[in-house]
Coordinates of C-alpha atoms and ligand atoms in Angstrom, one line a residue:
Chain A
X264 CA 0.0 0.1 0.0
X265 CA 1.4 3.4 -0.8
X266 CA 2.0 5.6 2.1
X267 CA -0.2 8.3 1.0
X268 CA -3.2 8.0 3.5
X269 CA -4.5 11.3 4.8
X270 CA -5.6 11.4 8.5
X271 CA -7.5 14.8 8.4
X272 CA -7.6 17.0 5.7
X273 CA -5.3 19.9 6.3
X274 CA -6.5 23.4 6.3
X275 CA -5.6 25.5 3.6
X276 CA -4.9 28.7 5.4
X277 CA -2.0 31.1 5.3
X278 CA 0.5 28.7 7.1
X279 CA -0.5 26.2 4.6
X280 CA 0.4 28.0 1.7
X281 CA 3.6 29.3 3.3
X282 CA 4.6 25.9 4.0
X283 CA 3.8 24.6 0.4
X284 CA 6.0 27.2 -1.0
X285 CA 8.8 26.2 1.2
X286 CA 8.3 22.6 -0.1
X287 CA 8.0 23.6 -3.6
X288 CA 11.3 25.5 -3.3
X289 CA 12.9 22.5 -1.7
X290 CA 11.9 20.4 -4.6
X291 CA 13.1 22.9 -7.2
X292 CA 16.5 22.9 -5.1
X293 CA 16.5 19.4 -5.2
X294 CA 15.7 19.0 -9.1
X295 CA 18.3 21.6 -9.9
X296 CA 21.0 19.9 -8.1
X297 CA 20.1 16.6 -10.1
X298 CA 19.6 18.2 -13.5
X299 CA 22.9 20.3 -13.1
X300 CA 24.7 17.3 -12.0
X301 CA 25.5 18.4 -8.5
X302 CA 24.9 14.8 -7.4
X303 CA 26.6 15.1 -3.8
X304 CA 24.4 17.9 -3.2
X305 CA 21.4 15.7 -3.9
X306 CA 22.4 13.3 -1.5
X307 CA 22.3 16.0 1.3
X308 CA 18.5 16.3 0.3
X309 CA 18.0 12.9 1.4
X310 CA 17.8 11.6 5.2
X311 CA 20.4 8.9 6.4
X312 CA 17.4 6.8 6.9
X313 CA 15.7 7.2 3.8
X314 CA 13.6 4.6 2.0
X315 CA 13.6 5.2 -1.8
X316 CA 11.2 3.2 -3.4
X317 CA 9.6 2.6 -6.8
X318 CA 7.3 -0.3 -7.3
X319 CA 6.6 -2.3 -10.2
X320 CA 2.9 -2.1 -11.4
X321 CA 0.5 -4.8 -12.6
X322 CA -2.5 -5.0 -14.7
X323 CA -5.2 -6.2 -12.1
X324 CA -8.8 -6.8 -12.2
X325 CA -11.0 -3.9 -11.0
X326 CA -11.4 -3.7 -7.4
X327 CA -8.1 -5.3 -6.7
X328 CA -6.0 -2.1 -7.2
X329 CA -5.6 -1.5 -3.6
X330 CA -4.0 -4.9 -2.8
X331 CA -2.4 -6.1 -5.9
X332 CA -1.6 -3.1 -8.3
X333 CA 1.9 -2.2 -6.9
X334 CA 4.6 -4.3 -5.4
X335 CA 5.4 -3.4 -1.8
X336 CA 8.8 -2.5 -0.2
X337 CA 8.5 -5.2 2.4
X338 CA 8.9 -8.1 0.3
X339 CA 9.8 -9.2 -3.7
X340 CA 11.3 -7.3 -6.2
X341 CA 10.5 -3.9 -7.1
X342 CA 12.4 -1.3 -9.6
X343 CA 13.8 0.5 -6.5
X344 CA 14.1 -0.3 -2.8
X345 CA 17.0 1.8 -1.8
X346 CA 18.6 3.2 1.4
X347 CA 21.0 5.8 1.7
X348 CA 24.1 3.5 1.1
X349 CA 22.8 2.1 -2.2
X350 CA 21.7 5.6 -3.5
X351 CA 25.3 6.9 -2.4
X352 CA 26.7 3.9 -4.5
X353 CA 24.5 5.0 -7.5
X354 CA 26.1 8.5 -7.4
X355 CA 29.6 7.0 -6.9
X356 CA 29.2 4.9 -9.8
X357 CA 28.4 7.8 -12.0
X358 CA 31.4 9.6 -10.8
X359 CA 33.7 6.6 -11.8
X360 CA 33.4 8.0 -15.3
X361 CA 33.1 4.4 -16.7
X362 CA 29.3 3.9 -15.7
X363 CA 28.8 3.5 -19.4
X364 CA 25.0 3.7 -19.1
X365 CA 25.5 7.4 -18.0
X366 CA 28.8 8.0 -19.6
X367 CA 28.6 10.4 -21.5
X368 CA 26.1 11.9 -19.2
X369 CA 22.5 12.1 -20.2
X370 CA 20.7 15.5 -20.2
X371 CA 17.9 15.3 -17.7
X372 CA 15.3 17.8 -16.9
X373 CA 13.0 17.0 -13.7
X374 CA 9.6 18.9 -13.7
X375 CA 7.8 18.8 -10.4
X376 CA 4.2 19.8 -10.2
X377 CA 0.9 19.6 -8.4
X378 CA 2.8 19.8 -5.1
X379 CA 0.4 19.6 -2.0
X380 CA 1.1 19.0 1.5
X381 CA -1.0 16.3 2.7
X382 CA -0.2 16.3 6.7
X383 CA 1.9 18.5 8.6
X384 CA 3.0 17.6 12.3
X385 CA 2.9 19.2 14.7
X386 CA 1.1 21.9 12.6
X387 CA 1.5 23.7 9.2
X388 CA 2.8 26.7 11.2
X389 CA 5.5 24.5 12.8
X390 CA 6.1 21.8 10.5
X391 CA 8.7 19.2 11.7
X392 CA 7.4 16.5 9.6
X393 CA 5.3 16.4 6.4
X394 CA 3.7 14.2 3.9
X395 CA 3.5 15.5 0.4
X396 CA 2.4 14.3 -2.9
X397 CA 3.2 15.6 -6.4
X398 CA 3.8 14.7 -10.0
X399 CA 6.7 14.5 -12.0
X400 CA 7.8 14.7 -15.6
X401 CA 11.5 13.7 -15.9
X402 CA 12.8 14.1 -19.5
X403 CA 16.0 12.2 -20.3
X404 CA 17.9 12.7 -23.5
X405 CA 21.0 10.3 -24.0
X406 CA 23.8 10.3 -26.4
X407 CA 21.9 11.6 -29.7
X408 CA 18.6 10.0 -30.5
X409 CA 17.7 8.3 -27.2
X410 CA 14.8 10.0 -25.5
X411 CA 12.8 9.0 -22.3
X412 CA 9.8 10.6 -20.6
X413 CA 8.9 9.3 -17.3
X414 CA 5.7 10.6 -15.8
X415 CA 4.3 9.6 -12.5
X416 CA 3.4 10.6 -8.9
X417 CA 5.6 10.9 -5.9
X418 CA 4.8 10.4 -2.3
X419 CA 7.4 11.8 0.1
X420 CA 7.7 12.1 3.8
X421 CA 10.0 15.2 4.7
X422 CA 11.5 16.0 8.0
X423 CA 13.2 19.0 9.3
X424 CA 16.6 18.6 10.3
X425 CA 18.8 21.5 11.4
X426 CA 16.3 23.7 10.0
X427 CA 16.0 22.3 6.6
X428 CA 13.9 19.5 5.0
X429 CA 15.2 16.0 4.2
X430 CA 13.5 13.4 2.3
X431 CA 13.0 10.4 4.7
X432 CA 10.7 8.5 2.6
X433 CA 10.2 8.5 -1.2
X434 CA 7.5 6.4 -3.0
X435 CA 7.9 6.7 -6.9
X436 CA 4.9 5.7 -8.9
X437 CA 6.0 5.4 -12.5
X438 CA 2.8 5.2 -14.7
X439 CA 4.0 2.2 -16.5
X440 CA 3.6 -1.5 -16.6
X441 CA 6.3 -3.1 -18.7
X442 CA 9.4 -0.6 -18.3
X443 CA 9.6 1.2 -21.5
X444 CA 13.0 2.3 -20.9
X445 CA 16.2 0.4 -21.2
X446 CA 17.8 1.5 -17.9
X447 CA 16.7 3.8 -15.1
X448 CA 20.0 5.6 -14.7
X449 CA 18.4 8.7 -13.3
X450 CA 17.0 9.7 -9.9
X451 CA 13.3 10.6 -9.3
Chain B
X111 CA 16.4 -22.5 -47.3
X112 CA 19.2 -20.5 -49.1
X113 CA 22.4 -20.7 -47.5
X114 CA 23.3 -17.3 -48.3
X115 CA 20.6 -16.0 -46.0
X116 CA 23.4 -15.9 -43.4
X117 CA 25.6 -13.8 -45.6
X118 CA 29.2 -14.0 -44.8
X119 CA 28.6 -16.0 -41.6
X120 CA 31.2 -18.6 -41.3
X121 CA 31.4 -20.3 -37.9
X122 CA 34.5 -22.5 -38.8
X123 CA 36.2 -19.4 -39.5
X124 CA 34.8 -17.5 -36.5
X125 CA 32.9 -14.9 -38.3
X126 CA 29.2 -13.8 -38.1
X127 CA 27.5 -11.5 -40.6
X128 CA 25.9 -8.7 -38.9
X129 CA 22.8 -9.1 -40.8
X130 CA 21.6 -11.9 -38.5
X131 CA 20.8 -9.2 -36.1
X132 CA 18.6 -6.9 -38.2
X133 CA 17.3 -8.7 -41.2
X134 CA 13.6 -8.6 -41.2
X135 CA 13.4 -12.0 -43.3
X136 CA 15.6 -13.8 -40.8
X137 CA 13.7 -12.4 -38.0
X138 CA 10.3 -13.8 -39.5
X139 CA 12.0 -17.1 -40.2
X140 CA 13.3 -17.3 -36.4
X141 CA 9.7 -16.6 -35.2
X142 CA 8.4 -19.4 -37.4
X143 CA 11.4 -22.0 -37.0
X144 CA 13.0 -21.4 -33.6
X145 CA 10.1 -20.3 -31.3
X146 CA 7.7 -22.7 -32.5
X147 CA 9.8 -25.8 -32.0
X148 CA 12.4 -25.1 -29.2
X149 CA 11.5 -25.4 -25.5
X150 CA 10.8 -22.2 -23.9
X151 CA 10.7 -21.0 -20.3
X152 CA 7.1 -19.7 -19.3
X153 CA 7.0 -19.4 -15.7
X154 CA 7.2 -21.0 -12.2
X155 CA 4.9 -23.1 -10.4
X156 CA 5.4 -20.9 -7.3
X157 CA 3.6 -17.9 -9.3
X158 CA 0.4 -20.2 -9.8
X159 CA 0.1 -22.2 -6.3
X160 CA -3.6 -22.4 -6.2
X161 CA -6.2 -23.9 -8.7
X162 CA -7.4 -20.9 -10.9
X163 CA -4.3 -19.0 -10.6
X164 CA -2.8 -17.7 -13.7
X165 CA 0.2 -15.7 -14.7
X166 CA 0.4 -14.1 -18.3
X167 CA 3.7 -14.7 -20.0
X168 CA 5.1 -15.0 -23.4
X169 CA 6.5 -17.4 -25.9
X170 CA 8.3 -15.7 -28.6
X171 CA 6.2 -12.7 -29.8
X172 CA 3.0 -14.2 -28.6
X173 CA 1.1 -13.8 -25.3
X174 CA 0.3 -17.0 -23.4
X175 CA -1.4 -17.9 -20.1
X176 CA 0.3 -20.0 -17.6
X177 CA -2.7 -21.5 -15.6
X178 CA -3.4 -23.9 -13.1
X179 CA -7.1 -25.5 -13.8
X180 CA -9.5 -26.5 -11.2
X181 CA -8.1 -29.9 -11.1
X182 CA -4.6 -28.7 -10.3
X183 CA -3.2 -29.5 -13.6
X184 CA -0.8 -26.7 -15.1
X185 CA -1.6 -25.5 -18.7
X186 CA -0.2 -23.0 -21.2
X187 CA -2.4 -21.6 -23.7
X188 CA -2.2 -18.8 -26.5
X189 CA -3.7 -15.7 -25.0
X190 CA -5.9 -15.2 -28.0
X191 CA -9.9 -15.8 -28.6
X192 CA -10.6 -18.4 -31.2
X193 CA -13.5 -16.0 -32.7
X194 CA -11.6 -13.0 -33.7
X195 CA -8.2 -13.3 -31.5
X196 CA -9.0 -10.8 -28.8
X197 CA -6.9 -11.3 -25.6
X198 CA -8.8 -13.4 -23.3
X199 CA -6.7 -12.2 -20.4
X200 CA -5.3 -8.9 -19.9
X201 CA -4.3 -9.1 -16.3
X202 CA -0.7 -9.9 -15.4
X203 CA -1.8 -12.5 -12.9
X204 CA -4.7 -13.4 -10.6
X205 CA -7.4 -16.1 -9.9
X206 CA -10.2 -16.9 -12.2
X207 CA -12.7 -19.5 -12.9
X208 CA -13.1 -18.2 -16.4
X209 CA -11.4 -16.4 -19.1
X210 CA -14.0 -14.2 -20.5
X211 CA -13.2 -12.6 -24.0
X212 CA -14.1 -8.8 -23.9
X213 CA -15.1 -8.6 -27.4
X214 CA -18.2 -11.0 -28.1
X215 CA -18.2 -12.6 -24.8
X216 CA -17.0 -16.2 -25.4
X217 CA -15.9 -17.7 -22.2
X218 CA -13.5 -20.6 -21.5
X219 CA -12.5 -22.5 -18.6
X220 CA -9.2 -22.8 -16.7
X221 CA -8.5 -26.1 -18.8
X222 CA -9.0 -24.2 -22.1
X223 CA -12.3 -25.5 -22.9
X224 CA -15.3 -23.3 -24.5
X225 CA -17.5 -22.8 -21.8
X226 CA -19.9 -20.3 -23.0
X227 CA -20.8 -19.0 -26.6
X228 CA -23.5 -16.3 -26.5
X229 CA -26.9 -17.3 -28.1
X230 CA -25.2 -20.6 -29.0
X231 CA -28.4 -22.3 -29.6
X232 CA -30.0 -19.8 -31.9
X233 CA -26.9 -19.0 -33.8
X234 CA -24.5 -21.9 -33.8
X235 CA -26.5 -25.0 -32.8
X236 CA -25.6 -27.9 -35.1
X237 CA -22.7 -25.8 -36.7
X238 CA -20.0 -24.9 -34.2
X239 CA -18.3 -28.2 -32.5
X240 CA -17.5 -26.5 -29.2
X241 CA -15.0 -29.3 -28.4
X242 CA -12.8 -28.1 -31.5
X243 CA -12.7 -24.3 -30.4
X244 CA -11.2 -24.2 -27.1
X245 CA -7.9 -22.2 -26.3
X246 CA -5.0 -23.2 -28.4
X247 CA -2.6 -25.1 -26.0
X248 CA 1.2 -25.9 -26.2
X249 CA 2.2 -29.3 -27.8
X250 CA 4.1 -30.3 -24.7
X251 CA 5.0 -28.8 -21.4
X252 CA 6.9 -29.7 -18.3
X253 CA 7.1 -28.8 -14.9
X254 CA 10.9 -29.2 -14.0
X255 CA 11.4 -28.7 -10.2
X256 CA 9.0 -25.9 -10.6
X257 CA 10.0 -24.4 -13.7
X258 CA 7.6 -24.6 -16.4
X259 CA 8.9 -25.0 -20.1
X260 CA 6.8 -25.5 -23.1
X261 CA 7.1 -26.1 -26.7
X262 CA 4.6 -25.7 -29.6
X263 CA 6.2 -28.6 -31.4
X264 CA 4.6 -32.2 -30.7
X265 CA 7.5 -34.0 -32.3
X266 CA 10.1 -32.1 -30.1
X267 CA 12.1 -34.5 -27.9
X268 CA 11.3 -34.5 -24.3
X269 CA 12.5 -31.7 -22.1
X270 CA 15.5 -33.6 -20.7
X271 CA 16.8 -34.8 -24.0
X272 CA 16.6 -31.4 -25.3
X273 CA 18.6 -30.1 -22.3
X274 CA 21.1 -33.0 -22.6
X275 CA 24.2 -32.3 -20.2
X276 CA 23.4 -28.9 -19.7
X277 CA 20.4 -29.8 -17.5
X278 CA 22.7 -30.2 -14.3
X279 CA 23.7 -26.8 -14.7
X280 CA 20.1 -25.5 -14.7
X281 CA 19.7 -27.9 -11.6
X282 CA 22.3 -25.6 -9.9
X283 CA 20.2 -22.5 -10.5
X284 CA 16.7 -24.3 -9.5
X285 CA 17.8 -26.5 -6.6
X286 CA 18.2 -25.4 -3.1
X287 CA 21.5 -23.9 -1.8
X288 CA 22.1 -26.6 0.4
X289 CA 21.6 -29.3 -2.4
X290 CA 18.1 -30.4 -2.1
X291 CA 16.6 -30.6 -5.5
X292 CA 14.2 -28.1 -6.4
X293 CA 12.6 -26.0 -3.8
X294 CA 12.9 -22.6 -5.1
X295 CA 10.5 -19.8 -5.7
X296 CA 10.1 -16.8 -7.9
X297 CA 9.9 -13.7 -5.7
X298 CA 9.3 -11.2 -8.5
X299 CA 9.6 -10.5 -12.2
X300 CA 11.4 -7.6 -13.8
X301 CA 9.9 -6.9 -17.5
X302 CA 11.3 -4.2 -19.7
X303 CA 12.0 -3.5 -23.4
X304 CA 15.4 -3.3 -24.6
X305 CA 16.3 -1.7 -28.1
X306 CA 18.5 -4.8 -29.1
X307 CA 18.0 -8.1 -31.0
X308 CA 16.9 -10.8 -28.7
X309 CA 20.2 -12.8 -29.8
X310 CA 22.5 -10.2 -28.5
X311 CA 21.4 -10.8 -25.0
X312 CA 20.8 -14.4 -25.2
X313 CA 24.6 -14.5 -26.5
X314 CA 25.9 -12.5 -23.7
X315 CA 24.4 -15.0 -21.1
X316 CA 25.9 -17.9 -22.7
X317 CA 29.0 -16.9 -21.0
X318 CA 30.5 -13.8 -22.6
X319 CA 33.0 -13.4 -19.6
X320 CA 35.1 -11.4 -22.1
X321 CA 32.8 -8.4 -21.4
X322 CA 34.1 -8.1 -17.7
X323 CA 35.4 -4.8 -18.3
X324 CA 32.3 -3.1 -19.2
X325 CA 31.5 -3.7 -15.5
X326 CA 34.5 -1.8 -14.3
X327 CA 32.3 0.9 -12.6
X328 CA 30.5 -1.5 -10.1
X329 CA 33.7 -3.4 -9.5
X330 CA 35.3 -0.5 -8.5
X331 CA 32.7 0.9 -6.1
X332 CA 31.6 -2.4 -4.8
X333 CA 27.9 -3.3 -4.8
X334 CA 28.1 -7.0 -4.1
X335 CA 26.3 -8.8 -1.2
X336 CA 29.2 -7.7 1.2
X337 CA 29.5 -4.5 -0.5
X338 CA 28.4 -2.7 3.1
X339 CA 31.4 -4.2 4.6
X340 CA 33.6 -2.3 1.9
X341 CA 34.2 -5.4 -0.2
X342 CA 34.9 -4.1 -3.6
X343 CA 33.3 -5.8 -6.9
X344 CA 30.0 -6.6 -8.1
X345 CA 29.7 -10.0 -6.5
X346 CA 31.2 -11.7 -3.4
X347 CA 34.4 -13.8 -4.3
X348 CA 32.5 -17.2 -4.2
X349 CA 34.3 -18.4 -7.2
X350 CA 37.8 -16.7 -7.0
X351 CA 39.9 -19.7 -6.2
X352 CA 37.9 -22.0 -8.5
X353 CA 38.7 -23.1 -12.1
X354 CA 36.2 -21.7 -14.4
X355 CA 34.9 -23.8 -17.1
X356 CA 33.0 -22.5 -20.4
X357 CA 31.0 -25.2 -22.0
X358 CA 29.0 -25.5 -25.3
X359 CA 26.4 -28.3 -25.6
X360 CA 25.4 -29.9 -28.9
X361 CA 21.9 -28.7 -28.2
X362 CA 23.2 -25.0 -28.8
X363 CA 23.2 -24.4 -24.9
X364 CA 26.2 -22.8 -23.5
X365 CA 27.1 -22.0 -19.6
X366 CA 30.1 -20.8 -17.6
X367 CA 30.2 -22.6 -14.4
X368 CA 33.4 -23.1 -12.1
X369 CA 35.0 -26.1 -10.3
X370 CA 36.5 -25.6 -6.8
X371 CA 39.8 -27.2 -6.5
X372 CA 39.1 -28.6 -3.0
X373 CA 36.4 -28.3 -0.3
X374 CA 38.6 -26.1 1.7
X375 CA 38.2 -23.0 -0.8
X376 CA 34.7 -21.9 -0.4
X377 CA 34.1 -18.2 0.7
X378 CA 30.5 -17.7 1.5
X379 CA 28.9 -14.4 0.6
X380 CA 27.5 -11.8 3.1
X381 CA 30.5 -11.1 5.2
X382 CA 28.9 -7.9 6.3
X383 CA 26.2 -9.8 8.1
X384 CA 27.5 -12.6 10.3
X385 CA 24.1 -14.4 10.7
X386 CA 23.3 -14.3 6.9
X387 CA 27.0 -15.5 6.4
X388 CA 26.3 -18.4 8.9
X389 CA 23.3 -19.4 6.9
X390 CA 25.1 -19.8 3.6
X391 CA 27.9 -21.5 5.2
X392 CA 25.6 -23.8 6.7
X393 CA 23.9 -24.3 3.2
X394 CA 27.1 -25.0 1.7
X395 CA 28.0 -27.6 4.2
X396 CA 24.9 -29.5 3.6
X397 CA 25.3 -29.1 -0.1
X398 CA 28.6 -30.7 0.2
X399 CA 27.3 -33.6 2.6
X400 CA 24.5 -34.3 0.0
X401 CA 26.5 -34.1 -3.3
X402 CA 29.9 -35.1 -2.2
X403 CA 32.8 -34.2 -4.6
X404 CA 30.2 -33.1 -7.1
X405 CA 29.3 -30.2 -5.2
X406 CA 32.5 -28.5 -5.9
X407 CA 31.0 -27.6 -9.3
X408 CA 29.2 -24.2 -9.0
X409 CA 27.1 -22.3 -11.2
X410 CA 27.6 -18.9 -12.6
X411 CA 25.8 -18.2 -15.8
X412 CA 24.5 -19.7 -19.0
X413 CA 21.8 -19.7 -21.7
X414 CA 19.6 -22.6 -22.7
X415 CA 18.7 -22.5 -26.4
X416 CA 17.2 -20.2 -27.6
X417 CA 16.4 -17.5 -25.0
X418 CA 16.4 -18.7 -21.5
X419 CA 19.3 -17.3 -19.8
X420 CA 20.4 -17.9 -16.0
X421 CA 22.5 -16.5 -13.2
X422 CA 22.8 -19.4 -10.8
X423 CA 24.1 -17.7 -7.5
X424 CA 24.9 -14.0 -7.3
X425 CA 22.1 -13.0 -8.5
X426 CA 20.2 -16.0 -9.1
X427 CA 17.3 -16.5 -11.6
X428 CA 15.9 -17.2 -15.0
X429 CA 15.8 -14.5 -17.8
X430 CA 13.8 -15.0 -20.9
X431 CA 14.7 -12.5 -24.0
X432 CA 11.4 -12.4 -25.9
X433 CA 11.9 -11.2 -29.4
X434 CA 9.9 -8.0 -29.8
X435 CA 10.5 -7.1 -33.4
X436 CA 13.9 -7.4 -35.2
X437 CA 15.6 -4.6 -33.0
X438 CA 13.5 -4.9 -29.9
X439 CA 13.7 -7.3 -27.0
X440 CA 11.6 -7.9 -24.0
X441 CA 13.6 -9.1 -21.0
X442 CA 11.5 -10.9 -18.4
X443 CA 13.8 -11.7 -15.4
X444 CA 12.5 -14.3 -12.8
X445 CA 14.2 -13.9 -9.6
X446 CA 14.7 -17.2 -7.5
X447 CA 15.3 -17.8 -3.8
X448 CA 14.9 -20.8 -1.6
X449 CA 11.2 -21.0 -0.9
X450 CA 12.0 -22.1 2.9
X451 CA 14.7 -19.6 3.4
X452 CA 14.0 -17.3 6.4
X453 CA 12.7 -13.9 5.8
X454 CA 16.0 -12.1 6.6
X455 CA 17.8 -14.2 3.9
X456 CA 15.2 -13.5 1.1
X457 CA 15.5 -9.6 2.2
X458 CA 19.2 -9.9 2.1
X459 CA 19.1 -11.5 -1.3
X460 CA 16.5 -9.4 -3.1
X461 CA 18.1 -6.2 -2.0
X462 CA 21.3 -7.4 -3.9
X463 CA 19.2 -8.6 -6.8
X464 CA 17.7 -5.1 -7.2
X465 CA 20.6 -3.2 -7.0
X466 CA 22.7 -5.6 -9.4
X467 CA 20.1 -6.6 -12.0
X468 CA 17.7 -5.3 -14.6
X469 CA 17.2 -1.8 -15.9
X470 CA 17.4 -0.3 -12.5
X471 CA 20.6 -2.5 -11.6
X472 CA 23.8 -0.8 -11.2
X473 CA 25.6 -3.7 -13.1
X474 CA 23.2 -4.5 -16.2
X475 CA 22.4 -0.9 -16.8
X476 CA 25.9 -0.8 -18.6
X477 CA 24.9 -4.2 -20.4
X478 CA 21.9 -2.4 -21.7
X479 CA 24.1 0.6 -23.2
X480 CA 26.5 -1.8 -24.9
X481 CA 23.5 -3.9 -26.4
X482 CA 22.0 -1.1 -27.8
X483 CA 24.8 0.7 -29.7
X484 CA 26.5 -2.6 -30.7
X485 CA 23.5 -4.1 -32.3
X486 CA 22.4 -0.5 -33.9
X487 CA 25.6 -0.7 -35.8
X488 CA 24.4 -3.9 -37.8
X489 CA 22.2 -1.8 -39.7
X490 CA 24.9 0.0 -41.5
X491 CA 25.5 -0.8 -45.3
X492 CA 29.2 -0.4 -44.9
X493 CA 29.3 -2.0 -41.4
X494 CA 27.5 -5.0 -42.8
X495 CA 30.2 -5.7 -45.4
X496 CA 32.3 -6.4 -42.3
X497 CA 31.2 -9.4 -40.3
X498 CA 32.0 -9.8 -36.5
X499 CA 34.7 -11.5 -35.0
X500 CA 34.0 -14.7 -33.0
X501 CA 37.4 -16.1 -33.1
X502 CA 38.2 -15.9 -29.0
X503 CA 39.9 -19.2 -27.9
X504 CA 39.1 -21.0 -31.3
X505 CA 40.0 -24.4 -31.5
X506 CA 40.9 -24.7 -27.6
X507 CA 38.0 -26.9 -26.4
X508 CA 37.9 -30.3 -25.1
X509 CA 35.4 -33.1 -25.0
X510 CA 34.3 -34.2 -21.6
X511 CA 37.5 -33.2 -19.8
X512 CA 38.4 -33.8 -16.0
X513 CA 38.7 -30.4 -14.2
X514 CA 39.8 -30.4 -10.6
X515 CA 39.1 -34.1 -10.4
X516 CA 35.4 -33.8 -11.7
X517 CA 34.6 -34.7 -15.4
X518 CA 32.8 -32.0 -17.2
X519 CA 30.4 -33.1 -19.8
X520 CA 30.1 -30.8 -23.0
X521 CA 32.8 -29.3 -25.0
X522 CA 35.0 -27.3 -22.3
X523 CA 37.5 -24.7 -22.2
X524 CA 39.3 -23.4 -19.0
X525 CA 39.7 -20.0 -20.5
X526 CA 37.6 -17.4 -21.9
X527 CA 36.3 -18.4 -25.0
X528 CA 33.3 -17.6 -27.7
X529 CA 32.9 -21.2 -28.6
X530 CA 29.5 -21.4 -27.0
X531 CA 28.3 -18.5 -29.3
X532 CA 29.9 -20.3 -32.3
X533 CA 28.0 -23.4 -31.3
X534 CA 24.8 -21.5 -30.4
X535 CA 24.7 -19.9 -34.1
X536 CA 25.7 -23.4 -35.7
X537 CA 22.4 -24.8 -34.2
X538 CA 20.5 -21.6 -34.7
X539 CA 21.2 -21.8 -38.3
X540 CA 19.9 -25.6 -38.3
X541 CA 16.9 -24.3 -36.8
X542 CA 16.4 -21.3 -39.5
X543 CA 16.7 -24.1 -42.0
X544 CA 14.1 -25.9 -40.5
X545 CA 16.4 -29.0 -39.9
X546 CA 15.2 -32.4 -38.3
X547 CA 15.5 -32.8 -34.8
X548 CA 18.4 -35.0 -34.6
X549 CA 20.2 -32.3 -36.3
X550 CA 18.8 -29.7 -33.8
X551 CA 20.0 -32.0 -30.9
X552 CA 23.5 -31.6 -32.5
X553 CA 23.8 -35.3 -33.4
X554 CA 25.4 -34.4 -36.8
X555 CA 27.8 -31.8 -35.3
X556 CA 31.3 -33.3 -35.8
X557 CA 32.6 -31.3 -33.2
X558 CA 30.6 -33.1 -30.5
X559 CA 30.6 -36.6 -32.0
X560 CA 34.2 -37.2 -33.2
X561 CA 35.7 -37.5 -29.7
X562 CA 32.6 -39.0 -28.4
X563 CA 33.0 -41.7 -31.0
X564 CA 36.5 -42.5 -29.9
X565 CA 35.6 -42.4 -26.2
Ligands
FES1036 S1 -13.0 -12.0 -30.3 FE1 -13.6 -13.2 -28.5 S2 -15.6 -13.4 -28.6 FE2 -15.2 -12.6 -30.5
FE2_1037 FE1 27.0 -8.1 -18.0

């Protein structure tokens, strides 16, 4: 089950919109770090205890989506089921200069939209931990003619550490069944 | 068939014409002659444990349904309605008592029989014989240690004959780590599209160990099971002290396995986690106890003709390279663990599998890049005037040699080689030429018979 359940609808007051702007800025900074290939800075956006998860998705009978549409983090195989160590390794791999699936580097742009704060605790005015949802459009152009469009949803949990947000849980819902790309070499 | 269809391909000389990877006519022939006759991997019994369970798979370009019927019997059907061809199942898996065609609503039961035809009495009575219009079923099917293989050819030899001496290498992928036969389960299937001809991937899994340098990035950073303990490499050094063997079988199969020099040389994976490491050590001890000297033979990788590849240990699973147009392949990767392994071990393994394998795996992303741009070159007119070199370790193999005290059956080298690929394409040509089954089993291939005859 995606961790996108909402306990009580958040009130969309001034504090909410300020918080949302802060989150949007955080996401834009994060996207820029990736697109401008400041990978080490990107890693700093992620909490040490992060779960970074992208399920595989199935065609299932109507009514079974909640239970069976997506793989879960707790068992079996998914596209990504990462912690900070493996994400650091992925960055390290790019920096070797011989990770041929990203050498030469791809051109990537992350578009982050539809950002909403779903939950804030203890409050929107004093948000220490929040749940968000957003959409992404990740465009990748590789070498010459290779182009991939990844579109989907992201459900994050952010925590405030030393005044700034870090992602402690990220669920990436790519809107594909059979993966229509040869390799997922970019981050989401 | 015109011999010339293979262009400049000359396997005795060790050259392969690039056209075989891009030629539409050859591709159509392959669909008709390879994928309708050879034994193909469809799925695993653990994916359909209960009556009515199904898993939608592929054979060649075509969609098939692997299903356990209400009487507990396993079937494989073409996923195509007999009326106008609509897919009768568009779910990836599930449980059902009927497959209902969305188009005109014919229904089929899980044993493939026509159950219902709307307005049968008024519109078809006395004309349509329901017995004749069930789902199209494979000609032969085998459940081998849980792995379901099937063929459309009723004249194909039985599965074990088809596998020949390669079977014991499949065993090493399917058997429990402690040597009990079978007992594995599929914990997930990666499915993705790669822009390459299906033979590129199959050939790589035959045992192309020569492409090791392409994986330098993961070897440098260390992503193996023990990577967290700072161990470099993309796998743990289980096979480090072993003598590697590259084996070509007469039926076109090829594997890369390894033989430990003695019992003492085993390094278990998972040095970062003593508990998991202990589990593997104990499995290995039990395997030794069960299999004796033979347990010194360890699996690595291979490909069973035509398109079922495997990894035998790190990671572990079967992969099918489905043709998907001449320049596209659909990879279906079935990951295996021992069904009765503790959850902690399964978690440990699956996390390694995920960071290693498939389109999101750090190791195999680099394969994907090479397969794309290498196979693309085959379209070039000038490029195609210049065939590929397949001469690595030519004429270096021996028949059934003894390696570290164990006889290894097949044509074997203990150095890196492309003889598996040369043998594979010999058989592949026979299929494309629509040869008889004796030929397809390599019975007329002098390489596999001269020495045998002298034995
Ligand atoms: S196509 Fe299936 S009922 Fe007509
Ligand atoms: Fe590889």
